[in-house]
Amino acid sequence: MNTLRLRVVAFIAIIMAVAVTAVACGGGTTATASAGIAPELVADYIHTVMEADRTAYTRHVVSRVNVLEGKENPDGVVPVEATEAWQQGSGIPLPAQMFRLGSEIANEKGYFTYNLISPWYINDSHAPKGEFEETAVNTMIETGEPVKDYQEIGGQQYFSAMYPDIAVAEACASCHNTHPVHLERYPDKQFVVDDVMGGVVINIPLAGA
């Protein structure tokens, strides 16, 4: 409980910092930081928490289930299936679905948005959108490093950061490699553990104009 409280307090502090962090300048490509935490650092903090939670869910929950997308898991000890169709039965969500469920809740708050992005997307909502995402995802996959920049979306200035989405467990790679949509769209693409499978993009709105 103490760890959870500390995480909640830290997260609230981050969100408060976002409100006073950056003021966008004219031109749409540069910004100056006011008193507070730089948007680059805020994005890093947010991503660290998201990455840790998703990795923990993948390694310590999904990897322990008895059945993974219809296939017996020899290392499974939990009598449940991790499946894309978890809502139609008694299963649990796959890591990407769990991540998206969290993003839908967070995005409603309006403080910032985040989403999964990949050139090998299965869910159409994860396709790269706009100039930043289309350019950043290719650069990130080529270098394995985060890509950060300012962009304008619907007249609003944002600081945007894209981080590599890495296959941290065999479950990540196998689920994608055997998915019917993946096999149809990308028959020659087979992921292995530690591959960059796409990215996580975070968009932080900047105050001012």
Short mmCIF file of C-alpha atoms in Angstrom, two decimals:
data_model
loop_
_atom_site.label_atom_id
_atom_site.label_comp_id
_atom_site.label_asym_id
_atom_site.label_seq_id
_atom_site.Cartn_x
_atom_site.Cartn_y
_atom_site.Cartn_z
CA MET A 1 0.00 0.00 0.00
CA ASN A 2 2.82 2.41 0.83
CA THR A 3 4.39 1.79 -2.58
CA LEU A 4 1.05 2.43 -4.28
CA ARG A 5 0.54 5.65 -2.35
CA LEU A 6 4.02 6.87 -3.29
CA ARG A 7 3.36 6.11 -6.95
CA VAL A 8 0.03 7.96 -6.88
CA VAL A 9 1.59 10.98 -5.15
CA ALA A 10 4.48 11.01 -7.63
CA PHE A 11 2.12 10.77 -10.58
CA ILE A 12 -0.03 13.64 -9.28
CA ALA A 13 3.11 15.73 -8.89
CA ILE A 14 4.05 15.00 -12.50
CA ILE A 15 0.62 16.00 -13.77
CA MET A 16 0.76 19.25 -11.78
CA ALA A 17 4.16 19.93 -13.29
CA VAL A 18 2.79 19.51 -16.81
CA ALA A 19 0.44 22.45 -16.28
CA VAL A 20 3.34 24.82 -15.64
CA THR A 21 6.05 23.10 -17.60
CA ALA A 22 6.12 24.61 -21.06
CA VAL A 23 4.77 27.53 -23.03
CA ALA A 24 4.75 27.07 -26.79
CA CYS A 25 6.26 29.83 -28.90
CA GLY A 26 5.02 30.99 -32.27
CA GLY A 27 5.97 28.95 -35.31
CA GLY A 28 4.90 25.57 -33.97
CA THR A 29 8.34 23.97 -33.83
CA THR A 30 10.00 25.52 -30.80
CA ALA A 31 9.07 26.03 -27.17
CA THR A 32 10.56 27.54 -24.07
CA ALA A 33 10.24 26.05 -20.62
CA SER A 34 8.85 28.09 -17.73
CA ALA A 35 9.23 27.21 -14.07
CA GLY A 36 8.69 23.49 -13.59
CA ILE A 37 9.85 20.24 -15.11
CA ALA A 38 10.87 20.20 -18.78
CA PRO A 39 8.33 18.36 -20.99
CA GLU A 40 11.08 15.96 -22.12
CA LEU A 41 11.56 14.84 -18.52
CA VAL A 42 7.82 14.66 -17.83
CA ALA A 43 7.42 12.35 -20.84
CA ASP A 44 10.29 10.18 -19.59
CA TYR A 45 8.65 9.90 -16.15
CA ILE A 46 5.28 8.95 -17.62
CA HIS A 47 6.82 6.38 -19.94
CA THR A 48 8.87 4.82 -17.13
CA VAL A 49 5.72 4.11 -15.11
CA MET A 50 3.79 2.79 -18.13
CA GLU A 51 6.65 0.57 -19.28
CA ALA A 52 7.16 -0.86 -15.79
CA ASP A 53 3.49 -1.69 -15.34
CA ARG A 54 3.16 -3.29 -18.77
CA THR A 55 6.36 -5.31 -18.37
CA ALA A 56 5.25 -6.54 -14.94
CA TYR A 57 1.84 -7.55 -16.33
CA THR A 58 3.46 -9.41 -19.24
CA ARG A 59 6.16 -11.20 -17.25
CA HIS A 60 4.31 -11.93 -14.02
CA VAL A 61 0.68 -12.35 -15.12
CA VAL A 62 0.36 -13.28 -18.80
CA SER A 63 3.45 -15.51 -18.81
CA ARG A 64 1.96 -17.55 -15.92
CA VAL A 65 -1.43 -18.40 -17.46
CA ASN A 66 -2.21 -21.97 -18.50
CA VAL A 67 -3.37 -21.00 -21.99
CA LEU A 68 -2.06 -18.23 -24.23
CA GLU A 69 -4.26 -17.46 -27.22
CA GLY A 70 -5.59 -21.01 -27.45
CA LYS A 71 -2.21 -22.71 -26.98
CA GLU A 72 -1.07 -24.53 -23.86
CA ASN A 73 1.63 -22.65 -21.99
CA PRO A 74 4.12 -25.16 -20.51
CA ASP A 75 5.19 -22.64 -17.89
CA GLY A 76 1.65 -21.68 -16.94
CA VAL A 77 0.45 -22.06 -13.35
CA VAL A 78 -2.66 -19.83 -13.39
CA PRO A 79 -5.88 -21.58 -14.56
CA VAL A 80 -6.97 -18.92 -17.04
CA GLU A 81 -6.35 -17.95 -20.68
CA ALA A 82 -4.81 -14.72 -21.93
CA THR A 83 -6.76 -14.00 -25.08
CA GLU A 84 -7.80 -11.22 -27.44
CA ALA A 85 -11.41 -12.36 -26.90
CA TRP A 86 -11.19 -12.01 -23.11
CA GLN A 87 -14.54 -10.17 -22.91
CA GLN A 88 -16.37 -13.08 -24.53
CA GLY A 89 -15.21 -15.63 -21.96
CA SER A 90 -13.37 -15.93 -18.67
CA GLY A 91 -9.95 -14.89 -19.92
CA ILE A 92 -7.72 -11.91 -19.23
CA PRO A 93 -6.56 -9.21 -21.69
CA LEU A 94 -3.35 -9.48 -23.67
CA PRO A 95 -0.63 -6.95 -22.74
CA ALA A 96 -1.40 -4.63 -25.67
CA GLN A 97 -5.10 -4.70 -24.78
CA MET A 98 -4.37 -3.99 -21.12
CA PHE A 99 -2.21 -1.07 -22.20
CA ARG A 100 -4.94 0.29 -24.47
CA LEU A 101 -7.57 0.00 -21.72
CA GLY A 102 -5.36 2.13 -19.50
CA SER A 103 -4.76 4.67 -22.26
CA GLU A 104 -8.49 5.07 -22.88
CA ILE A 105 -9.06 5.92 -19.22
CA ALA A 106 -6.05 8.26 -19.04
CA ASN A 107 -6.92 10.01 -22.31
CA GLU A 108 -10.36 10.94 -20.91
CA LYS A 109 -8.67 13.07 -18.23
CA GLY A 110 -7.22 15.47 -20.80
CA TYR A 111 -3.82 15.93 -19.13
CA PHE A 112 -2.00 14.05 -21.89
CA THR A 113 -2.62 11.17 -24.29
CA TYR A 114 -0.69 8.03 -25.12
CA ASN A 115 -1.07 5.17 -27.55
CA LEU A 116 0.71 2.26 -29.19
CA ILE A 117 2.08 2.83 -32.69
CA SER A 118 3.54 0.29 -35.10
CA PRO A 119 4.15 -0.16 -38.83
CA TRP A 120 3.12 -3.80 -38.19
CA TYR A 121 -0.16 -2.88 -36.50
CA ILE A 122 -2.94 -5.40 -35.96
CA ASN A 123 -5.42 -2.94 -34.49
CA ASP A 124 -6.02 -0.17 -37.05
CA SER A 125 -6.01 2.46 -34.28
CA HIS A 126 -2.31 1.70 -33.79
CA ALA A 127 -1.32 2.78 -37.31
CA PRO A 128 1.05 5.78 -37.47
CA LYS A 129 -0.94 9.00 -37.93
CA GLY A 130 0.37 12.38 -38.97
CA GLU A 131 3.84 13.53 -39.98
CA PHE A 132 5.45 13.17 -36.55
CA GLU A 133 4.33 9.57 -35.96
CA GLU A 134 5.06 8.43 -39.51
CA THR A 135 8.58 9.85 -39.40
CA ALA A 136 9.34 9.08 -35.76
CA VAL A 137 8.35 5.42 -35.89
CA ASN A 138 10.78 4.68 -38.73
CA THR A 139 13.62 6.59 -37.04
CA MET A 140 12.93 4.88 -33.71
CA ILE A 141 12.91 1.38 -35.20
CA GLU A 142 16.12 2.11 -37.10
CA THR A 143 18.00 3.54 -34.10
CA GLY A 144 16.24 1.85 -31.17
CA GLU A 145 16.16 5.24 -29.44
CA PRO A 146 13.25 7.52 -28.42
CA VAL A 147 12.25 10.34 -30.78
CA LYS A 148 10.99 13.65 -29.35
CA ASP A 149 9.71 16.83 -30.99
CA TYR A 150 7.03 19.53 -30.90
CA GLN A 151 3.99 19.34 -33.14
CA GLU A 152 0.63 20.99 -33.66
CA ILE A 153 -2.59 18.95 -33.62
CA GLY A 154 -5.91 20.69 -34.26
CA GLY A 155 -4.45 24.09 -33.46
CA GLN A 156 -3.00 22.88 -30.12
CA GLN A 157 0.73 22.73 -29.49
CA TYR A 158 2.07 19.44 -28.10
CA PHE A 159 5.34 18.01 -26.96
CA SER A 160 5.41 14.49 -28.39
CA ALA A 161 7.71 11.61 -27.55
CA MET A 162 7.86 8.12 -29.03
CA TYR A 163 9.61 5.29 -27.19
CA PRO A 164 10.53 1.82 -28.49
CA ASP A 165 7.96 -0.87 -27.67
CA ILE A 166 10.14 -3.93 -27.08
CA ALA A 167 9.11 -7.59 -26.93
CA VAL A 168 10.03 -8.15 -23.28
CA ALA A 169 8.79 -11.76 -23.17
CA GLU A 170 8.13 -14.66 -25.52
CA ALA A 171 4.40 -14.04 -25.07
CA CYS A 172 4.75 -10.66 -26.79
CA ALA A 173 6.39 -12.09 -29.90
CA SER A 174 4.35 -15.29 -30.17
CA CYS A 175 0.98 -13.54 -29.87
CA HIS A 176 1.81 -11.21 -32.75
CA ASN A 177 3.55 -13.81 -34.90
CA THR A 178 0.56 -16.19 -34.81
CA HIS A 179 -2.24 -13.61 -35.03
CA PRO A 180 -4.33 -14.09 -38.23
CA VAL A 181 -4.18 -10.39 -39.11
CA HIS A 182 -0.40 -10.31 -38.67
CA LEU A 183 0.02 -13.45 -40.78
CA GLU A 184 -2.12 -11.93 -43.53
CA ARG A 185 -0.57 -8.46 -43.54
CA TYR A 186 3.06 -9.20 -42.62
CA PRO A 187 3.73 -12.87 -43.47
CA ASP A 188 7.50 -12.34 -43.59
CA LYS A 189 7.75 -10.52 -40.25
CA GLN A 190 8.48 -12.73 -37.24
CA PHE A 191 9.33 -11.08 -33.93
CA VAL A 192 11.70 -12.48 -31.31
CA VAL A 193 12.32 -11.40 -27.73
CA ASP A 194 13.98 -7.94 -27.49
CA ASP A 195 12.80 -6.87 -30.95
CA VAL A 196 11.35 -3.38 -31.35
CA MET A 197 7.73 -4.12 -32.27
CA GLY A 198 6.62 -0.51 -32.57
CA GLY A 199 6.43 2.45 -30.25
CA VAL A 200 4.62 4.14 -27.42
CA VAL A 201 3.74 7.75 -28.25
CA ILE A 202 2.99 10.33 -25.54
CA ASN A 203 1.46 13.72 -26.43
CA ILE A 204 1.61 16.45 -23.76
CA PRO A 205 -0.43 19.62 -24.48
CA LEU A 206 1.48 22.85 -23.93
CA ALA A 207 -0.02 25.93 -22.32
CA GLY A 208 -0.12 29.26 -24.08
CA ALA A 209 0.10 30.10 -27.74
#
